[in-house]
Amino acid sequence: MFRRATGLLARPIISSARARIRPFSTDLPATETGDTNFIEAWKKLVPNIDPPKTPISFMQPRPATPSSIPTKLTVNFVLPYASELASKEVDMIIIPATTGQMGVLPGHVATIAELKPGVMSVHEGNDTTKYFVSSGFAFIHANSFADVIAVEAVPLDHIDQSLVQKGLAEFTQKLSSASTDLEKAEAQIGVDVHSALNAALTG
Amino acid sequence: MAMAALRREGRRFVPLISPQPISAVQSTLISQEQAPLGVRSISTQIVRNRMKSVKNIQKITKAMKMVAASKLRAIQIKAENSRGVWQPFTALLGDNPSVDVKKNVIITVSSDKGLCGGINSTSVKISKALQKLTSGPEKQSTYVVLGEKAKAQFIRDSKDNIELILTELQRNPLNYTQVSVLADDILKNVEYDALRIVFNKFHSVVSFPPTMATVLSPETVERESESGGNLGELDSYEIEGGETKGEILQNLAEFQFSCVMFNAVLENACSEQGARMSAMDSSSRNAGEMLDRLTLTYNRTRQASITTELIEIISGASALQG
């Protein structure tokens, strides 16, 4: 029975590593170093226990800002349950920032943008992929790396128009009948998201 | 040698067996295992009972290992998919474990169920060492405890430093909504300059090193970016949206915290299942070894009592003849 157990064990780990395209450098301790100040302070105080690892040792370091503007933008589009795009080289992305749709090209100035519910489109050559993102943040770094972190994102063709209409009507009704501030805020969020969905589908 | 073993075991089992005078012939008819036969013949019943219970335990631990393996498979996929979500924050804000702040809050992630090896003790040890490291004359660190096992350990000696205890995280399968509600709870009830999340990161089924992730409060981020160092380049970033930079940093810190918590909780759940698998595996192996030893004892006992019977018969027969 032990033999079967090792077979069962081996299968998921091997198949998952080989079959899926590895998104980020998930399992590679790229830099084993970690923060030296912390490790030294730890060793002085608690010499018997090994210091805990810190996230920096699990990440690939980002390249430095190049002197000339690169031709492509490297996009990481992550959701809590998946990495939609991982270090994908594209020409341009358009993100729904709270101040409006924002286009990002290689060489864009470093920006931190908060996102509102809306459509994000990724342009690669002649293809455009559109996602509806619920909200989140976008970091554009000086080295033409763009990180978009969203709480939820769906490709536009997965959205059902009729459900959107129903939801919009329901939340507008809730907003008009809301009494407390909390209910008003929740209903307002629902109305915002559904009208953005509506606009995304029609526009 | 059999007589020596017999004598040895006889001495051990004497208080349990009531001595009954049974003739040599009769004893061969009565099966060995039934009635206690007196000092010279030990009951093999006791050894057999032990063997049965050890075998049952072995079956249970094997089953628990299979269950843990299947649960691990399910949650490992989720954990690996969530690994991308904290990397952009570390890419932007860097990693500052050695930041010097007044109020540290140490969030220890642990499991609710036991039988998972030493991972919870490791997390608690590291949290306590962290508390020593980050407290000082003007500095203070408190705990937020997630999970029953760490709660039991902390309540014993650090009861005053605990700010919040949350248990039963895994009653429903872990998802981002639940963790963001949890993060919201923590942020509402706790004042902090830096949050340090201690959890076990899942590397493989046999390796889950303790890891500490740091999330800074917006004020600390501003202060660090002004003083240079890791966050020195933060000022060069333009802020889109929101009224003030402070508002954006606030939202950013909250979002970062919920993302990092989500990953931490998933990784810890994976490590828990992996640790349970290896604990149950070594438990089954130990039970197997114990069973082997008991089988040997059982056989020796059985053979010794057969030998005794034979000797009695033969000496009785030779006494009659001679």
Coordinates of C-alpha atoms in Angstrom, one line a residue:
Chain A
M1 CA 0.0 0.0 0.0
F2 CA 3.0 2.2 0.5
R3 CA 4.0 1.7 -3.1
R4 CA 0.6 2.9 -4.2
A5 CA 0.9 5.8 -2.0
T6 CA 4.1 7.0 -3.5
G7 CA 2.6 6.6 -6.9
L8 CA -0.3 8.7 -5.9
L9 CA 2.0 11.2 -4.4
A10 CA 4.3 11.4 -7.4
R11 CA 1.6 11.8 -10.0
P12 CA 0.1 15.2 -9.0
I13 CA 3.3 16.9 -8.4
I14 CA 5.0 15.8 -11.5
S15 CA 2.0 16.2 -13.8
S16 CA 1.2 19.6 -12.4
A17 CA 4.7 20.9 -12.9
R18 CA 5.1 19.5 -16.4
A19 CA 1.6 19.9 -17.8
R20 CA 0.9 23.5 -16.8
I21 CA 2.9 26.3 -18.1
R22 CA 4.6 27.6 -15.0
P23 CA 3.2 31.1 -14.4
F24 CA 5.5 33.1 -12.2
S25 CA 8.7 31.7 -10.8
T26 CA 6.6 29.9 -8.3
D27 CA 8.9 27.3 -7.0
L28 CA 12.3 28.7 -7.8
P29 CA 14.2 30.4 -4.9
A30 CA 15.8 32.8 -7.3
T31 CA 17.8 34.7 -4.8
E32 CA 18.6 32.7 -1.7
T33 CA 20.0 35.9 -0.1
G34 CA 17.1 37.6 1.5
D35 CA 17.5 40.7 3.7
T36 CA 20.9 40.6 5.3
N37 CA 20.1 43.0 8.1
F38 CA 17.2 41.0 9.2
I39 CA 19.1 37.7 9.1
E40 CA 22.0 39.2 11.1
A41 CA 19.7 40.7 13.8
W42 CA 17.9 37.4 14.1
K43 CA 21.1 35.4 14.4
K44 CA 22.3 37.7 17.2
L45 CA 19.2 37.4 19.2
V46 CA 18.1 33.9 18.5
P47 CA 21.1 31.8 17.4
N48 CA 19.4 28.4 17.8
I49 CA 16.5 28.9 15.4
D50 CA 16.9 29.4 11.7
P51 CA 15.6 32.7 10.6
P52 CA 12.3 32.6 8.6
K53 CA 12.5 33.0 4.9
T54 CA 11.1 36.3 3.4
P55 CA 9.3 36.8 0.1
I56 CA 12.2 38.4 -1.6
S57 CA 14.0 35.1 -1.7
F58 CA 11.1 33.6 -3.7
M59 CA 11.0 36.1 -6.4
Q60 CA 12.9 36.7 -9.6
P61 CA 14.5 40.1 -9.4
R62 CA 13.1 42.6 -11.9
P63 CA 15.5 43.9 -14.6
A64 CA 16.8 47.5 -14.2
T65 CA 15.5 50.4 -16.2
P66 CA 17.0 50.2 -19.7
S67 CA 18.6 53.3 -21.2
S68 CA 16.5 53.1 -24.4
I69 CA 12.8 52.5 -24.5
P70 CA 12.1 48.8 -25.1
T71 CA 9.8 47.7 -27.9
K72 CA 7.5 45.6 -25.9
L73 CA 5.6 45.9 -22.7
T74 CA 5.9 43.0 -20.3
V75 CA 2.5 42.4 -18.6
N76 CA 1.7 40.4 -15.5
F77 CA -2.0 40.1 -15.0
V78 CA -2.8 38.3 -11.8
L79 CA -5.9 37.3 -10.0
P80 CA -6.1 35.7 -6.5
Y81 CA -6.9 32.3 -8.0
A82 CA -4.8 32.3 -11.2
S83 CA -2.2 34.2 -13.1
E84 CA -3.9 35.2 -16.3
L85 CA -0.9 36.6 -18.1
A86 CA 2.6 36.0 -16.8
S87 CA 5.4 38.0 -18.2
K88 CA 3.7 38.3 -21.5
E89 CA 5.2 40.7 -24.0
V90 CA 2.6 42.9 -25.6
D91 CA 2.4 46.1 -27.5
M92 CA -0.1 48.0 -25.4
I93 CA -2.7 47.6 -22.7
I94 CA -5.6 49.8 -21.9
I95 CA -6.7 49.7 -18.2
P96 CA -9.8 51.2 -16.6
A97 CA -8.2 53.5 -14.0
T98 CA -10.5 55.5 -11.7
T99 CA -9.6 58.6 -13.8
G100 CA -10.7 56.9 -17.0
Q101 CA -9.3 54.5 -19.6
M102 CA -5.6 54.7 -19.5
G103 CA -3.4 53.4 -22.3
V104 CA 0.0 52.0 -21.4
L105 CA 2.8 51.7 -23.9
P106 CA 6.4 50.6 -23.5
G107 CA 8.4 53.4 -21.8
H108 CA 5.4 54.7 -19.9
V109 CA 6.2 56.8 -16.9
A110 CA 6.2 54.8 -13.6
T111 CA 2.6 54.9 -12.2
I112 CA 0.5 53.5 -9.5
A113 CA -3.1 53.4 -10.7
E114 CA -6.2 52.3 -8.8
L115 CA -8.7 50.5 -11.1
K116 CA -12.5 50.8 -11.2
P117 CA -14.8 48.1 -12.7
G118 CA -14.3 48.2 -16.4
V119 CA -12.8 46.7 -19.5
M120 CA -9.1 46.0 -19.8
S121 CA -7.8 45.2 -23.3
V122 CA -4.5 43.7 -24.2
H123 CA -3.2 44.5 -27.7
E124 CA -0.6 42.1 -29.2
G125 CA 0.1 42.7 -32.8
N126 CA -3.4 42.5 -34.4
D127 CA -5.1 40.6 -31.6
T128 CA -7.0 42.2 -28.8
T129 CA -8.1 40.4 -25.7
K130 CA -10.7 42.1 -23.6
Y131 CA -11.4 41.3 -20.0
F132 CA -13.9 42.8 -17.6
V133 CA -12.0 43.5 -14.3
S134 CA -13.8 44.1 -11.1
S135 CA -11.3 46.4 -9.5
G136 CA -7.7 46.3 -8.3
F137 CA -4.5 48.0 -8.8
A138 CA -2.0 48.5 -11.7
F139 CA 1.6 49.2 -11.2
I140 CA 3.6 50.5 -14.2
H141 CA 7.3 50.4 -13.6
A142 CA 10.0 52.4 -15.3
N143 CA 11.5 49.3 -16.9
S144 CA 8.3 48.7 -19.0
F145 CA 6.9 46.1 -16.7
A146 CA 3.2 46.4 -15.9
D147 CA 1.6 44.5 -13.1
V148 CA -2.2 44.4 -13.0
I149 CA -3.7 42.9 -9.9
A150 CA -7.5 42.4 -10.0
V151 CA -9.9 40.8 -7.7
E152 CA -11.9 39.2 -10.4
A153 CA -11.7 39.2 -14.2
V154 CA -13.7 37.5 -16.9
P155 CA -13.3 37.6 -20.7
L156 CA -16.1 39.6 -22.2
D157 CA -17.7 36.7 -24.0
H158 CA -18.4 35.0 -20.8
I159 CA -20.8 37.6 -19.6
D160 CA -24.6 37.2 -20.0
Q161 CA -26.4 40.3 -21.1
S162 CA -29.7 39.5 -19.6
L163 CA -28.3 38.8 -16.2
V164 CA -26.5 42.1 -16.3
Q165 CA -29.8 43.9 -17.0
K166 CA -31.5 42.1 -14.2
G167 CA -28.7 42.9 -11.8
L168 CA -28.7 46.5 -12.8
A169 CA -32.5 46.9 -12.2
E170 CA -32.2 45.1 -8.9
F171 CA -29.4 47.3 -7.5
T172 CA -31.0 50.5 -8.8
Q173 CA -34.1 49.5 -6.9
K174 CA -32.1 48.7 -3.8
L175 CA -30.3 52.0 -4.0
S176 CA -33.6 53.9 -4.0
S177 CA -35.0 51.9 -1.1
A178 CA -31.7 51.9 1.0
S179 CA -32.0 53.5 4.4
T180 CA -28.6 53.2 6.1
D181 CA -25.3 54.5 4.7
L182 CA -23.9 51.0 4.6
E183 CA -26.8 49.8 2.5
K184 CA -26.6 52.8 0.2
A185 CA -22.9 52.2 -0.3
E186 CA -23.4 48.5 -1.1
A187 CA -26.2 49.3 -3.5
Q188 CA -24.1 52.0 -5.1
I189 CA -21.3 49.6 -5.7
G190 CA -23.7 47.1 -7.3
V191 CA -25.1 49.8 -9.6
D192 CA -21.6 50.9 -10.6
V193 CA -20.4 47.4 -11.4
H194 CA -23.5 46.5 -13.4
S195 CA -23.6 49.8 -15.4
A196 CA -19.9 49.2 -16.2
L197 CA -20.7 45.7 -17.3
N198 CA -23.5 47.0 -19.4
A199 CA -21.3 49.6 -21.0
A200 CA -18.6 47.0 -21.6
L201 CA -21.1 44.7 -23.4
T202 CA -22.7 47.4 -25.5
G203 CA -19.7 49.7 -26.1
Chain B
M1 CA 16.2 -20.4 26.3
A2 CA 12.5 -20.9 26.0
M3 CA 12.3 -21.6 29.8
A4 CA 14.2 -18.4 30.5
A5 CA 11.8 -16.4 28.3
L6 CA 8.9 -18.2 30.0
R7 CA 10.1 -17.4 33.4
R8 CA 10.6 -13.8 32.5
E9 CA 7.2 -13.4 31.0
G10 CA 5.7 -15.5 33.8
R11 CA 6.8 -13.0 36.3
R12 CA 5.3 -10.2 34.4
F13 CA 1.9 -11.8 33.8
V14 CA 1.5 -13.4 37.2
P15 CA -0.8 -10.7 38.8
L16 CA -3.2 -11.0 35.8
I17 CA -3.6 -14.8 35.8
S18 CA -5.3 -16.7 38.6
P19 CA -3.4 -19.9 39.2
Q20 CA -5.5 -23.0 38.4
P21 CA -4.3 -26.6 38.9
I22 CA -4.8 -28.3 35.5
S23 CA -3.2 -31.6 34.6
A24 CA -0.8 -31.8 31.8
V25 CA -3.1 -33.8 29.6
Q26 CA -6.1 -31.6 30.0
S27 CA -4.1 -28.5 29.2
T28 CA -3.3 -29.8 25.7
L29 CA -7.0 -30.3 25.1
I30 CA -8.0 -26.9 26.2
S31 CA -6.8 -24.5 23.6
Q32 CA -3.9 -22.4 24.7
E33 CA -5.5 -19.1 24.2
Q34 CA -8.6 -19.5 26.4
A35 CA -8.3 -19.8 30.1
P36 CA -5.2 -18.5 32.0
L37 CA -3.1 -21.6 32.6
G38 CA -1.0 -20.7 35.6
V39 CA 2.4 -19.3 36.0
R40 CA 4.2 -21.7 33.7
S41 CA 2.0 -21.1 30.6
I42 CA 1.3 -17.5 29.8
S43 CA -1.8 -16.5 28.0
T44 CA -1.1 -15.4 24.5
Q45 CA -4.4 -13.6 24.6
I46 CA -2.9 -10.5 25.9
V47 CA -0.3 -10.3 23.2
R48 CA -3.0 -11.0 20.6
N49 CA -5.1 -8.2 21.9
R50 CA -2.2 -5.8 21.6
M51 CA -1.5 -7.0 18.1
K52 CA -5.1 -6.4 17.1
S53 CA -5.2 -2.8 18.5
V54 CA -1.9 -1.9 16.9
K55 CA -3.1 -3.3 13.5
N56 CA -6.2 -1.1 13.8
I57 CA -4.1 1.9 14.5
Q58 CA -2.0 1.2 11.6
K59 CA -5.0 1.0 9.3
I60 CA -6.4 4.3 10.7
T61 CA -3.1 6.1 10.2
K62 CA -2.8 4.8 6.6
A63 CA -6.3 6.0 5.9
M64 CA -5.5 9.4 7.3
K65 CA -2.5 9.6 5.1
M66 CA -4.5 8.9 2.0
V67 CA -7.1 11.5 3.0
A68 CA -4.3 14.1 3.6
A69 CA -2.8 13.2 0.2
S70 CA -6.1 13.8 -1.6
K71 CA -6.7 17.1 0.3
L72 CA -3.2 18.2 -0.5
R73 CA -3.7 17.6 -4.2
A74 CA -6.8 19.8 -4.2
I75 CA -5.4 22.7 -2.3
Q76 CA -1.9 22.6 -3.9
I77 CA -3.3 23.8 -7.2
K78 CA -5.0 26.7 -5.5
A79 CA -1.9 27.6 -3.6
E80 CA 0.3 27.6 -6.7
N81 CA -2.1 29.7 -8.6
S82 CA -2.2 32.2 -5.9
R83 CA 1.6 32.7 -5.8
G84 CA 1.5 35.3 -8.5
V85 CA -0.7 37.6 -6.4
W86 CA 1.8 38.9 -3.9
Q87 CA 4.8 39.3 -6.3
P88 CA 3.7 42.6 -7.9
F89 CA 3.5 44.2 -4.4
T90 CA 7.0 43.0 -3.5
A91 CA 8.2 44.2 -6.9
L92 CA 6.8 47.7 -6.2
L93 CA 7.4 48.1 -2.5
G94 CA 10.3 45.8 -1.9
D95 CA 10.6 43.5 1.1
N96 CA 11.4 45.2 4.4
P97 CA 11.6 42.6 7.2
S98 CA 14.2 44.7 9.1
V99 CA 12.0 47.8 9.2
D100 CA 12.1 49.6 12.5
V101 CA 8.7 50.6 13.7
K102 CA 6.9 51.2 17.0
K103 CA 3.9 48.9 16.7
N104 CA 4.4 45.5 15.2
V105 CA 1.6 43.0 14.9
I106 CA 2.6 39.4 14.4
I107 CA 0.0 37.3 12.7
T108 CA 0.6 33.6 13.2
V109 CA -1.2 31.3 10.8
S110 CA -1.7 27.7 12.1
S111 CA -4.0 24.8 11.7
D112 CA -7.1 23.9 13.7
K113 CA -6.6 20.2 13.6
G114 CA -3.7 18.3 15.1
L115 CA -1.7 15.2 14.1
C116 CA 0.3 17.3 11.6
G117 CA 3.8 17.0 12.9
G118 CA 5.7 20.0 14.2
I119 CA 4.6 22.9 11.9
N120 CA 2.5 24.7 14.4
S121 CA 5.1 24.5 17.1
T122 CA 7.6 25.9 14.5
S123 CA 5.4 28.8 13.7
V124 CA 4.8 29.6 17.3
K125 CA 8.5 29.4 18.1
I126 CA 9.4 31.8 15.2
S127 CA 6.6 34.2 16.3
K128 CA 7.9 34.3 19.8
A129 CA 11.4 34.9 18.6
L130 CA 10.1 37.7 16.3
Q131 CA 8.3 39.3 19.2
K132 CA 11.6 39.3 21.2
L133 CA 13.4 40.8 18.1
T134 CA 10.9 43.5 17.5
S135 CA 10.1 44.7 21.0
G136 CA 12.3 47.2 22.8
P137 CA 12.1 50.3 24.9
E138 CA 9.6 52.2 22.7
K139 CA 8.6 49.4 20.5
Q140 CA 5.8 47.0 21.1
S141 CA 4.6 43.8 19.3
T142 CA 1.3 42.0 19.7
Y143 CA -0.1 38.8 18.3
V144 CA -3.1 38.0 16.1
V145 CA -3.6 34.3 16.2
L146 CA -5.2 32.2 13.4
G147 CA -6.0 28.6 14.2
E148 CA -6.6 26.5 17.3
K149 CA -3.2 25.0 17.7
A150 CA -1.3 28.3 17.9
K151 CA -4.0 29.6 20.2
A152 CA -3.4 26.8 22.7
Q153 CA 0.3 27.5 22.7
F154 CA 0.1 31.2 23.0
I155 CA -2.6 31.3 25.7
R156 CA -0.2 29.5 28.0
D157 CA 2.4 32.3 28.3
S158 CA 1.7 35.3 26.1
K159 CA -2.0 35.8 26.9
D160 CA -1.6 39.6 27.4
N161 CA 0.0 40.2 24.1
I162 CA -2.8 38.6 22.0
E163 CA -5.0 41.1 20.3
L164 CA -7.3 38.8 18.2
I165 CA -7.9 35.1 17.9
L166 CA -9.6 33.7 14.8
T167 CA -10.4 30.0 14.4
E168 CA -12.2 27.6 12.0
L169 CA -10.9 29.1 8.9
Q170 CA -11.1 25.9 6.9
R171 CA -14.7 25.0 7.6
N172 CA -15.6 26.1 4.0
P173 CA -13.0 25.8 1.3
L174 CA -10.7 28.7 1.3
N175 CA -11.5 31.5 -1.1
Y176 CA -10.4 35.1 -1.5
T177 CA -13.7 36.6 -0.3
Q178 CA -13.4 34.9 3.0
V179 CA -9.8 35.9 3.5
S180 CA -10.5 39.5 2.5
V181 CA -13.3 39.7 5.1
L182 CA -10.8 38.2 7.6
A183 CA -8.2 40.8 6.6
D184 CA -10.8 43.5 7.0
D185 CA -11.6 42.3 10.5
I186 CA -8.0 42.4 11.5
L187 CA -7.3 45.8 10.1
K188 CA -10.3 47.2 11.8
N189 CA -9.5 46.0 15.2
V190 CA -5.7 46.4 15.3
E191 CA -3.4 49.4 15.2
Y192 CA -0.2 48.7 13.4
D193 CA 2.8 50.2 11.8
A194 CA 4.0 46.9 10.4
L195 CA 2.2 43.6 10.0
R196 CA 4.3 40.4 10.0
I197 CA 2.6 37.3 8.8
V198 CA 4.3 34.0 9.9
F199 CA 3.3 30.9 8.0
N200 CA 4.8 27.7 6.6
K201 CA 5.5 28.0 2.9
F202 CA 4.9 24.9 0.9
H203 CA 7.9 23.9 -1.1
S204 CA 7.2 20.2 -1.4
V205 CA 5.6 17.4 0.6
V206 CA 8.6 17.1 2.9
S207 CA 9.7 20.7 3.0
F208 CA 7.7 23.5 4.5
P209 CA 10.1 26.2 5.8
P210 CA 8.6 29.0 8.0
T211 CA 8.3 32.3 6.2
M212 CA 7.6 35.8 7.2
A213 CA 5.9 38.3 5.0
T214 CA 5.9 42.0 6.0
V215 CA 3.2 44.5 5.1
L216 CA 3.7 48.1 6.1
S217 CA 1.1 50.7 7.0
P218 CA 0.7 53.6 4.6
E219 CA 2.3 56.0 7.1
T220 CA 5.3 53.8 7.4
V221 CA 5.5 53.5 3.6
E222 CA 5.6 57.3 3.3
R223 CA 8.3 57.6 6.0
E224 CA 10.5 54.9 4.5
S225 CA 10.1 56.3 1.0
E226 CA 11.3 59.7 2.2
S227 CA 14.3 58.2 4.0
G228 CA 15.4 56.3 0.9
G229 CA 16.5 52.6 0.9
N230 CA 14.2 50.0 -0.5
L231 CA 11.3 52.3 -1.0
G232 CA 13.3 55.3 -2.1
E233 CA 11.9 55.1 -5.7
L234 CA 8.3 55.2 -4.6
D235 CA 8.2 58.9 -5.1
S236 CA 9.0 58.6 -8.7
Y237 CA 5.7 56.8 -9.3
E238 CA 2.9 59.0 -10.4
I239 CA -0.5 58.4 -8.7
E240 CA -3.5 58.0 -10.9
G241 CA -6.9 58.4 -9.4
G242 CA -8.0 59.2 -5.9
E243 CA -7.7 62.5 -4.2
T244 CA -4.5 62.2 -2.4
K245 CA -1.5 60.0 -2.3
G246 CA -2.4 59.0 1.2
E247 CA -5.7 57.6 0.1
I248 CA -4.2 55.5 -2.6
L249 CA -1.5 54.2 -0.3
Q250 CA -4.2 53.2 2.2
N251 CA -6.1 51.2 -0.4
L252 CA -2.8 49.8 -1.6
A253 CA -1.8 48.6 1.9
E254 CA -5.2 47.0 2.5
F255 CA -5.2 45.2 -0.9
Q256 CA -1.6 44.1 -0.3
F257 CA -2.5 42.7 3.1
S258 CA -5.5 40.7 1.8
C259 CA -3.5 39.3 -1.1
V260 CA -0.5 38.3 1.1
M261 CA -2.9 36.8 3.7
F262 CA -4.7 34.8 1.0
N263 CA -1.4 33.3 -0.2
A264 CA -0.2 32.7 3.4
V265 CA -3.3 30.9 4.4
L266 CA -3.3 28.7 1.3
E267 CA 0.4 27.8 1.7
N268 CA -0.1 27.0 5.3
A269 CA -3.0 24.7 4.6
C270 CA -0.9 22.9 2.0
S271 CA 2.0 22.6 4.5
E272 CA -0.5 21.2 7.1
Q273 CA -1.7 18.5 4.8
G274 CA 1.9 17.6 3.7
A275 CA 3.0 17.5 7.3
R276 CA 0.1 15.3 8.2
M277 CA 1.0 13.0 5.4
S278 CA 4.5 12.5 6.7
A279 CA 3.4 12.2 10.3
M280 CA 0.8 9.6 9.5
D281 CA 3.3 7.8 7.3
S282 CA 5.9 7.5 10.1
S283 CA 3.1 6.5 12.4
S284 CA 2.1 3.6 10.2
R285 CA 5.6 2.5 9.8
N286 CA 6.1 2.6 13.6
A287 CA 2.9 0.6 14.1
G288 CA 4.2 -1.9 11.5
E289 CA 7.5 -2.3 13.4
M290 CA 5.6 -2.7 16.6
L291 CA 3.5 -5.3 15.1
D292 CA 6.5 -7.3 13.9
R293 CA 8.0 -7.2 17.4
L294 CA 4.7 -8.3 18.9
T295 CA 4.4 -11.1 16.4
L296 CA 7.8 -12.4 17.4
T297 CA 6.8 -12.2 21.1
Y298 CA 3.6 -14.0 20.4
N299 CA 5.3 -16.8 18.5
R300 CA 7.9 -17.2 21.2
T301 CA 5.2 -17.4 23.9
R302 CA 3.2 -19.9 21.9
Q303 CA 6.2 -22.1 21.2
A304 CA 7.4 -21.9 24.8
S305 CA 4.1 -23.0 26.2
I306 CA 4.0 -25.9 23.7
T307 CA 7.5 -26.9 24.7
T308 CA 6.4 -26.8 28.4
E309 CA 3.5 -29.1 27.7
L310 CA 5.7 -31.5 25.8
I311 CA 8.2 -31.5 28.6
E312 CA 5.6 -32.2 31.2
I313 CA 4.1 -35.0 29.2
I314 CA 7.5 -36.6 28.5
S315 CA 8.7 -36.3 32.1
G316 CA 5.4 -37.6 33.3
A317 CA 5.7 -40.6 30.9
S318 CA 9.3 -41.3 31.8
A319 CA 8.4 -41.1 35.5
L320 CA 5.7 -43.7 35.0
Q321 CA 8.1 -46.0 33.1
G322 CA 11.2 -45.6 35.3

